[in-house]
Short mmCIF file of C-alpha atoms and ligand atoms in Angstrom, two decimals:
data_model
loop_
_atom_site.label_atom_id
_atom_site.label_comp_id
_atom_site.label_asym_id
_atom_site.label_seq_id
_atom_site.Cartn_x
_atom_site.Cartn_y
_atom_site.Cartn_z
CA MET I 2 102.19 140.59 131.28
CA SER I 3 101.27 136.96 131.91
CA SER I 4 100.80 135.76 135.50
CA ALA I 5 100.78 132.10 134.53
CA ARG I 6 103.59 129.96 135.81
CA VAL I 7 104.48 126.39 136.55
CA LEU I 8 105.54 125.71 140.10
CA ALA I 9 107.98 122.82 140.36
CA TYR I 10 108.56 121.32 143.81
CA CYS I 11 112.04 119.84 144.28
CA ARG I 12 114.56 118.78 146.92
CA PRO I 13 116.08 121.91 148.51
CA GLY I 14 119.45 122.60 146.85
CA TYR I 15 118.26 121.30 143.47
CA GLU I 16 116.55 124.49 142.27
CA ASN I 17 119.17 125.20 139.57
CA ASP I 18 119.00 121.68 138.21
CA THR I 19 115.20 121.80 138.18
CA ALA I 20 115.26 125.21 136.46
CA ASN I 21 117.72 123.96 133.80
CA GLU I 22 115.61 120.91 133.16
CA LEU I 23 112.39 122.92 132.79
CA THR I 24 114.06 125.43 130.47
CA THR I 25 115.25 122.58 128.25
CA ARG I 26 111.98 120.63 128.28
CA TYR I 27 109.71 123.63 127.72
CA GLY I 28 112.10 124.98 125.07
CA GLU I 29 111.83 121.66 123.21
CA ALA I 30 108.03 121.99 123.35
CA SER I 31 108.16 125.64 122.18
CA ILE I 32 106.66 126.85 125.47
CA PHE I 33 108.43 130.08 126.24
CA GLY I 34 109.23 131.58 129.60
CA TYR I 35 111.96 131.84 132.22
CA PRO I 36 112.67 130.20 135.58
CA VAL I 37 112.89 132.08 138.88
CA SER I 38 114.31 130.33 141.94
CA LYS I 39 115.98 130.93 145.25
CA LYS I 40 118.67 128.56 146.51
CA ASN I 41 117.42 126.01 149.06
CA SER I 42 113.79 127.19 148.73
CA GLY I 43 112.57 123.75 147.57
CA PHE I 44 110.75 125.05 144.48
CA VAL I 45 111.17 126.80 141.13
CA SER I 46 108.67 129.12 139.42
CA TYR I 47 108.70 128.88 135.65
CA HIS I 48 107.02 132.07 134.37
CA LEU I 49 105.28 131.74 131.03
CA TYR I 50 105.20 134.56 128.48
CA SER I 51 101.61 133.67 127.59
CA ASP I 52 98.68 132.83 129.91
CA ASN I 53 97.30 130.60 127.16
CA GLU I 54 100.23 128.21 127.42
CA LEU I 55 99.54 127.12 131.00
CA GLU I 56 97.51 124.01 130.26
CA LYS I 57 99.89 123.04 127.46
CA ALA I 58 102.85 123.42 129.83
CA ILE I 59 101.29 121.28 132.53
CA SER I 60 100.31 118.53 130.11
CA THR I 61 103.38 118.48 127.89
CA PHE I 62 104.98 115.72 130.00
CA ASP I 63 104.07 113.66 133.05
CA VAL I 64 106.06 114.72 136.12
CA HIS I 65 107.18 111.07 136.41
CA ASP I 66 108.93 111.48 133.06
CA SER I 67 111.04 114.33 134.37
CA ILE I 68 114.14 114.06 136.58
CA PHE I 69 114.16 116.71 139.30
CA PRO I 70 110.59 118.04 139.74
CA ARG I 71 108.54 116.23 142.38
CA GLN I 72 105.35 117.96 141.30
CA LEU I 73 104.39 120.44 138.57
CA VAL I 74 101.53 122.78 139.43
CA ALA I 75 99.90 125.19 136.96
CA VAL I 76 99.62 128.41 138.99
CA PHE I 77 96.91 130.81 137.83
CA THR I 78 96.81 133.25 140.74
CA SER I 79 98.74 134.16 143.90
CA ILE I 80 98.12 136.07 147.12
CA ASN I 81 101.09 138.12 148.28
CA ASP I 82 99.70 139.52 151.53
CA VAL I 83 97.83 136.72 153.26
CA GLU I 84 96.43 138.01 156.55
CA LYS I 85 95.89 135.85 159.61
CA GLU I 86 92.26 136.81 160.10
CA ASP I 87 90.38 135.23 157.22
CA ARG I 88 92.63 133.08 155.11
CA VAL I 89 89.76 130.95 153.79
CA GLY I 90 87.91 134.09 152.66
CA GLN I 91 91.04 135.44 150.95
CA VAL I 92 91.57 132.23 148.98
CA LEU I 93 87.91 132.25 147.90
CA ASN I 94 88.16 135.92 146.87
CA ALA I 95 91.31 135.25 144.87
CA LEU I 96 89.57 132.35 143.13
CA ASN I 97 86.47 134.40 142.38
CA GLU I 98 88.55 137.13 140.76
CA VAL I 99 89.94 134.79 138.09
CA GLU I 100 88.26 133.00 135.25
CA LYS I 101 87.45 129.49 136.45
CA PRO I 102 89.92 127.16 134.70
CA PHE I 103 87.60 124.15 135.24
CA ALA I 104 83.96 123.67 136.22
CA HIS I 105 85.00 121.73 139.33
CA PHE I 106 88.12 120.37 140.96
CA GLY I 107 88.11 116.81 142.30
CA ALA I 108 90.23 117.51 145.40
CA VAL I 109 92.29 120.14 147.18
CA ASP I 110 95.76 119.88 148.69
CA VAL I 111 97.36 122.56 150.88
CA GLU I 112 101.13 122.37 150.56
CA TYR I 113 104.43 124.00 151.53
CA PRO I 114 108.11 123.65 150.58
CA ASP I 115 110.08 120.62 151.83
CA THR I 116 112.44 122.87 153.85
CA GLU I 117 113.07 123.68 157.50
CA GLU I 118 110.92 126.81 157.06
CA GLY I 119 108.29 124.68 155.36
CA LYS I 120 108.08 122.48 158.46
CA THR I 121 106.82 125.48 160.42
CA LEU I 122 103.98 125.76 157.89
CA ALA I 123 103.06 122.08 157.91
CA LYS I 124 100.83 122.10 160.98
CA PHE I 125 98.95 125.19 159.86
CA CYS I 126 98.45 123.76 156.35
CA ARG I 127 97.03 120.52 157.76
CA LYS I 128 94.56 122.41 159.99
CA PHE I 129 93.64 124.87 157.26
CA THR I 130 92.69 122.12 154.79
CA VAL I 131 89.42 121.10 156.49
CA PRO I 132 87.64 124.51 156.64
CA LEU I 133 89.02 125.41 153.22
CA ARG I 134 87.69 122.21 151.68
CA GLN I 135 84.25 122.83 153.19
CA ALA I 136 84.17 126.42 151.94
CA LEU I 137 85.32 125.40 148.45
CA ARG I 138 82.56 122.76 148.27
CA LYS I 139 79.97 125.28 149.39
CA ALA I 140 81.18 127.78 146.79
CA GLY I 141 80.98 125.16 144.03
CA TRP I 142 84.71 124.87 143.35
CA LEU I 143 85.02 121.26 144.53
CA THR I 144 83.04 118.12 143.69
CA ALA I 145 80.86 116.86 146.57
CA LYS I 146 83.03 113.74 146.86
CA GLU I 147 86.75 113.47 146.22
CA ASN I 148 87.28 112.55 142.57
CA SER I 149 90.80 111.62 141.45
CA GLY I 150 89.75 111.67 137.78
CA LYS I 151 89.35 115.46 137.86
CA PRO I 152 91.95 118.25 138.12
CA LYS I 153 93.21 118.84 141.66
CA LEU I 154 93.46 122.26 143.25
CA HIS I 155 96.75 123.07 144.99
CA ILE I 156 97.20 125.89 147.49
CA PHE I 157 100.95 126.27 148.02
CA PHE I 158 102.07 128.39 150.96
CA GLU I 159 105.56 129.67 150.17
CA SER I 160 105.42 131.40 153.58
CA PHE I 161 102.65 132.46 155.98
CA GLU I 162 102.22 135.61 153.82
CA ILE I 163 102.50 134.29 150.26
CA CYS I 164 100.44 131.57 148.68
CA HIS I 165 100.08 130.33 145.10
CA ILE I 166 96.92 128.79 143.71
CA GLY I 167 97.06 126.30 140.89
CA TYR I 168 96.07 122.88 139.62
CA THR I 169 97.44 119.56 138.45
CA LEU I 170 95.91 117.22 135.90
CA PRO I 171 95.41 113.49 136.51
CA GLY I 172 97.86 111.48 134.44
CA PHE I 173 100.52 114.22 134.55
CA ALA I 174 100.99 114.76 138.27
CA SER I 175 102.11 112.99 141.41
CA ARG I 176 99.23 111.82 143.60
CA ASP I 177 101.36 112.27 146.73
CA HIS I 178 101.12 115.23 149.09
CA LEU I 179 104.10 117.55 148.25
CA GLY I 180 104.97 115.05 145.49
CA ILE I 181 106.68 112.95 148.16
CA CYS I 182 106.15 109.23 148.67
CA ARG I 183 107.24 108.41 152.22
CA LEU I 184 108.11 104.79 152.88
CA LYS I 185 108.43 103.02 156.19
CA PHE I 186 111.91 101.70 156.92
CA PRO I 187 111.69 97.89 157.30
CA SER I 188 113.27 97.17 160.69
CA ASP I 189 115.00 94.00 159.46
CA ALA I 190 116.70 95.69 156.46
CA PRO I 191 120.50 96.05 156.76
CA SER I 192 120.67 99.71 155.64
CA ARG I 193 118.51 102.77 155.02
CA SER I 194 119.61 102.59 151.36
CA THR I 195 116.95 99.91 151.01
CA LEU I 196 114.36 102.71 150.75
CA LYS I 197 116.01 104.07 147.57
CA LEU I 198 115.44 100.81 145.72
CA GLU I 199 111.93 100.36 147.16
CA ASP I 200 111.05 103.91 146.09
CA ALA I 201 112.28 103.10 142.56
CA LEU I 202 110.40 99.80 142.40
CA VAL I 203 107.05 101.19 143.52
CA ASN I 204 107.23 104.65 141.96
CA MET I 205 109.15 104.18 138.71
CA LEU I 206 107.87 100.82 137.52
CA SER I 207 104.25 100.12 136.58
CA GLU I 208 102.65 97.07 138.21
CA LYS I 209 103.12 95.16 134.97
CA GLN I 210 106.81 96.09 134.84
CA GLN I 211 107.26 95.11 138.50
CA ALA I 212 105.82 91.66 137.79
CA LYS I 213 108.17 91.28 134.82
CA VAL I 214 111.37 92.57 136.44
CA LEU I 215 110.96 91.07 139.92
CA ARG I 216 110.02 87.48 139.18
CA SER I 217 110.11 85.21 142.24
CA GLY I 218 112.80 82.62 141.46
CA GLY I 219 114.51 85.03 139.03
CA ARG I 220 118.20 86.00 139.26
CA ALA I 221 119.79 89.36 139.98
CA VAL I 222 123.26 90.85 140.37
CA ASP I 223 123.78 93.66 142.90
CA LEU I 224 127.00 95.65 142.22
CA GLY I 225 128.23 97.54 145.30
CA ALA I 226 125.83 95.52 147.46
CA CYS I 227 127.09 95.95 151.02
CA PRO I 228 125.67 95.88 153.63
CA GLY I 229 122.69 94.65 151.58
CA GLY I 230 119.78 97.11 151.58
CA TRP I 231 119.12 96.65 147.86
CA THR I 232 119.73 92.89 147.98
CA TYR I 233 117.16 92.81 150.81
CA GLN I 234 114.46 94.21 148.49
CA LEU I 235 115.21 91.56 145.86
CA VAL I 236 115.40 88.67 148.33
CA LYS I 237 112.11 89.82 149.86
CA ARG I 238 110.59 89.24 146.42
CA GLY I 239 112.05 85.72 146.15
CA MET I 240 114.98 86.49 143.81
CA TYR I 241 118.42 84.85 143.89
CA VAL I 242 121.09 87.54 144.21
CA GLU I 243 124.80 87.60 143.38
CA ALA I 244 125.97 90.35 145.77
CA ILE I 245 129.24 91.96 144.64
CA ASP I 246 131.29 94.04 147.08
CA ASN I 247 134.53 93.82 149.04
CA GLY I 248 132.57 94.63 152.20
CA LEU I 249 130.38 92.33 154.29
CA VAL I 250 126.81 91.35 153.45
CA ALA I 251 124.45 91.22 156.46
CA ASP I 252 124.22 87.72 158.00
CA SER I 253 120.44 87.83 157.94
CA LEU I 254 120.60 87.94 154.12
CA MET I 255 123.24 85.20 153.81
CA GLN I 256 121.05 82.94 155.96
CA THR I 257 118.16 83.12 153.49
CA GLY I 258 120.10 80.85 151.12
CA LEU I 259 119.20 83.21 148.28
CA VAL I 260 122.39 85.29 148.35
CA GLU I 261 125.85 84.49 146.97
CA HIS I 262 128.50 86.98 148.05
CA HIS I 263 131.49 87.67 145.78
CA ALA I 264 134.26 89.95 147.04
CA ALA I 265 135.06 91.26 143.56
CA ASP I 266 135.32 94.45 141.54
CA GLY I 267 131.94 95.47 140.16
CA PHE I 268 133.57 96.72 136.96
CA THR I 269 134.99 93.32 136.00
CA TYR I 270 132.49 90.91 137.57
CA ARG I 271 130.40 88.80 135.18
CA PRO I 272 127.22 86.81 136.04
CA GLN I 273 127.76 83.23 137.22
CA PHE I 274 125.40 81.66 134.68
CA GLY I 275 126.07 84.04 131.81
CA ARG I 276 123.01 86.24 132.35
CA VAL I 277 120.52 87.50 134.93
CA ASP I 278 117.04 89.00 134.84
CA LEU I 279 118.00 92.14 136.71
CA LEU I 280 121.17 94.13 137.31
CA VAL I 281 121.17 96.67 140.15
CA CYS I 282 124.06 98.97 141.01
CA ASP I 283 124.63 101.47 143.81
CA MET I 284 128.44 101.85 143.53
CA ILE I 285 129.79 105.29 144.34
CA GLU I 286 131.52 106.01 141.05
CA GLN I 287 131.52 108.60 138.28
CA PRO I 288 128.17 108.70 136.44
CA ASP I 289 129.68 108.19 132.98
CA ARG I 290 131.60 105.09 134.17
CA VAL I 291 128.47 103.59 135.73
CA ALA I 292 126.31 104.40 132.69
CA LYS I 293 128.89 102.76 130.41
CA LEU I 294 129.00 99.65 132.60
CA MET I 295 125.19 99.39 132.62
CA GLY I 296 125.19 99.75 128.83
CA ASP I 297 127.71 96.92 128.49
CA TRP I 298 125.54 94.56 130.56
CA LEU I 299 122.39 95.40 128.60
CA VAL I 300 123.99 95.38 125.15
CA LYS I 301 125.75 92.07 125.79
CA HIS I 302 122.56 90.58 127.29
CA TRP I 303 124.25 89.80 130.60
CA ALA I 304 121.17 91.45 132.15
CA THR I 305 117.65 91.82 130.79
CA HIS I 306 116.73 94.86 132.90
CA ALA I 307 118.70 97.33 135.03
CA ILE I 308 118.13 99.69 137.95
CA PHE I 309 120.97 101.90 139.14
CA ASN I 310 121.98 105.13 140.78
CA LEU I 311 124.07 107.83 139.15
CA LYS I 312 125.91 109.72 141.90
CA LEU I 313 125.88 113.41 141.11
CA PRO I 314 128.71 115.92 141.22
CA MET I 315 128.18 119.19 143.12
CA LYS I 316 127.72 121.32 140.01
CA GLN I 317 126.14 120.88 136.56
CA ARG I 318 124.13 117.96 137.85
CA TYR I 319 121.39 118.12 135.23
CA GLU I 320 123.96 118.37 132.41
CA THR I 321 125.97 115.45 133.82
CA VAL I 322 122.90 113.21 133.94
CA VAL I 323 121.82 114.18 130.43
CA GLU I 324 125.30 113.52 129.04
CA ALA I 325 125.61 110.08 130.66
CA MET I 326 122.07 109.09 129.66
CA THR I 327 122.34 110.35 126.07
CA LEU I 328 125.29 108.04 125.43
CA LEU I 329 123.57 105.11 127.09
CA ARG I 330 120.28 105.69 125.23
CA SER I 331 122.06 105.85 121.89
CA ARG I 332 123.66 102.46 122.57
CA LEU I 333 120.28 100.98 123.51
CA ASN I 334 118.54 102.54 120.50
CA ALA I 335 120.90 100.65 118.22
CA LEU I 336 119.58 97.32 119.54
CA GLU I 337 116.62 95.31 118.30
CA ASP I 338 114.84 95.35 121.67
CA ALA I 339 112.88 98.31 122.99
CA PHE I 340 113.78 99.84 126.38
CA ALA I 341 111.57 101.87 128.74
CA VAL I 342 114.00 104.28 130.42
CA LYS I 343 113.19 106.53 133.38
CA VAL I 344 115.44 108.83 135.38
CA ARG I 345 114.17 110.34 138.66
CA HIS I 346 115.54 112.22 141.61
CA LEU I 347 113.49 110.26 144.14
CA TYR I 348 112.58 111.44 147.62
CA HIS I 349 114.88 108.79 149.14
CA ASP I 350 117.77 109.71 146.84
CA ARG I 351 120.27 112.23 148.11
CA ASP I 352 122.96 113.50 145.73
CA GLU I 353 122.10 110.92 143.11
CA VAL I 354 119.38 110.01 140.64
CA THR I 355 117.84 106.61 140.00
CA VAL I 356 117.56 105.07 136.54
CA THR I 357 115.23 102.19 135.62
CA ILE I 358 115.59 100.39 132.29
CA VAL I 359 113.03 97.76 131.39
CA ARG I 360 113.57 95.74 128.23
CA THR I 361 110.77 94.63 125.94
CA SER I 362 111.88 92.16 123.31
CA LYS I 363 110.50 92.53 119.79
CA ASP I 364 108.41 89.36 120.23
CA GLU I 365 106.52 90.97 123.11
CA VAL I 366 105.51 94.11 121.21
C1 SAM P 412 126.27 103.24 148.78
S1 SAM P 412 127.04 101.74 149.19
C2 SAM P 412 125.85 100.56 148.73
C3 SAM P 412 124.74 100.39 149.71
C4 SAM P 412 123.84 99.23 149.33
N1 SAM P 412 123.13 99.47 148.09
C5 SAM P 412 122.82 98.97 150.40
O1 SAM P 412 121.64 99.16 150.15
O2 SAM P 412 123.18 98.52 151.48
C6 SAM P 412 128.23 101.59 147.94
C7 SAM P 412 129.00 100.27 147.98
O3 SAM P 412 129.69 100.15 146.75
C8 SAM P 412 130.87 99.43 146.99
N2 SAM P 412 131.77 99.65 145.85
C9 SAM P 412 132.34 100.80 145.43
N3 SAM P 412 133.09 100.59 144.33
C10 SAM P 412 132.98 99.26 144.06
C11 SAM P 412 133.53 98.44 143.05
N4 SAM P 412 134.33 98.91 142.10
N5 SAM P 412 133.20 97.12 143.07
C12 SAM P 412 132.38 96.61 144.01
N6 SAM P 412 131.85 97.36 144.99
C13 SAM P 412 132.15 98.67 145.01
C14 SAM P 412 131.38 99.95 148.31
O4 SAM P 412 132.21 98.99 148.95
C15 SAM P 412 130.04 100.18 149.07
O5 SAM P 412 129.75 99.07 149.92
#
């Protein structure tokens, strides 16, 4: 019986969606196993039928190219009866009992689920990291200096008694602790929603894509803009924004001279000058309606690039996203241009996912 498994961290409540996604993705890659999860635990264990498939599983796709997992860790051993007395010694023993997957790891992270119960583990995990790191270095498991080019060791405490030991590979994993990128709320932004767009801009677009999509002096349309958290992010980067919503846009944004407010329906609004560089949309509407609207703007060249949220229903969330995105992708695939499409359930998203679509015209390729 194989003990290898992939541990996927996710937002509590999204275990089923994460499990469905992993089953589909690993099935497509002919990596066989089954998911085990507990509701609201904040993680899913995907058990592999073969130990030999672990490295393949962890490197079959980058976590940033998945939707619901925040991090994917290749677990090669677990401790089910951690005792208070000598936790460092127990981790070292567990490591010594398995075949070393790599000569050295470049770093170690001690983690816990993003749940209320997990919060009670956070302080302990932080304190535990320092003596553990020292002991791992002494025992030859860790490089003398932190090295982000090497695999990273993860010690995941499910509870005070159970911990899983695994690794991530650079280029396939999140560099953030718990797979979470925390952002500071800008005190002059009109709404907390601003963090959703900032998260998407910094975590879903490469630096090159950011420079292309967020040109200072460029034009954007924000559908469902009020009170203006997303518009704020665009204005901050020097873009002119047509903000569409029947509500009110924050005065601070109107005073910048970069924002034009139109009290109009986002489904029938068209750009003032025929086209814009970027379309963003945070309207609370059915995902298939929003995906169709985004497709119309991209196909008709009213917008070059698009960033939007798909609000998720309570059930079948993974299936709903896949359905909406399959239709949209097939419309984009029929065009001459190429599109880089990403869909992520970001830390700052709630019951929604964020989609980024960056266009590359044929001339650029
Ligand atoms: C989640 S809020 C947007 C928050 C905004 N992104 C921010 O950062 O401040 C959704 C907004 O969409 C607007 N909305 C919903 N349906 C709309 C439609 N058909 N046309 C225009 N706006 C719409 C609502 O009035 C609401 O202000």
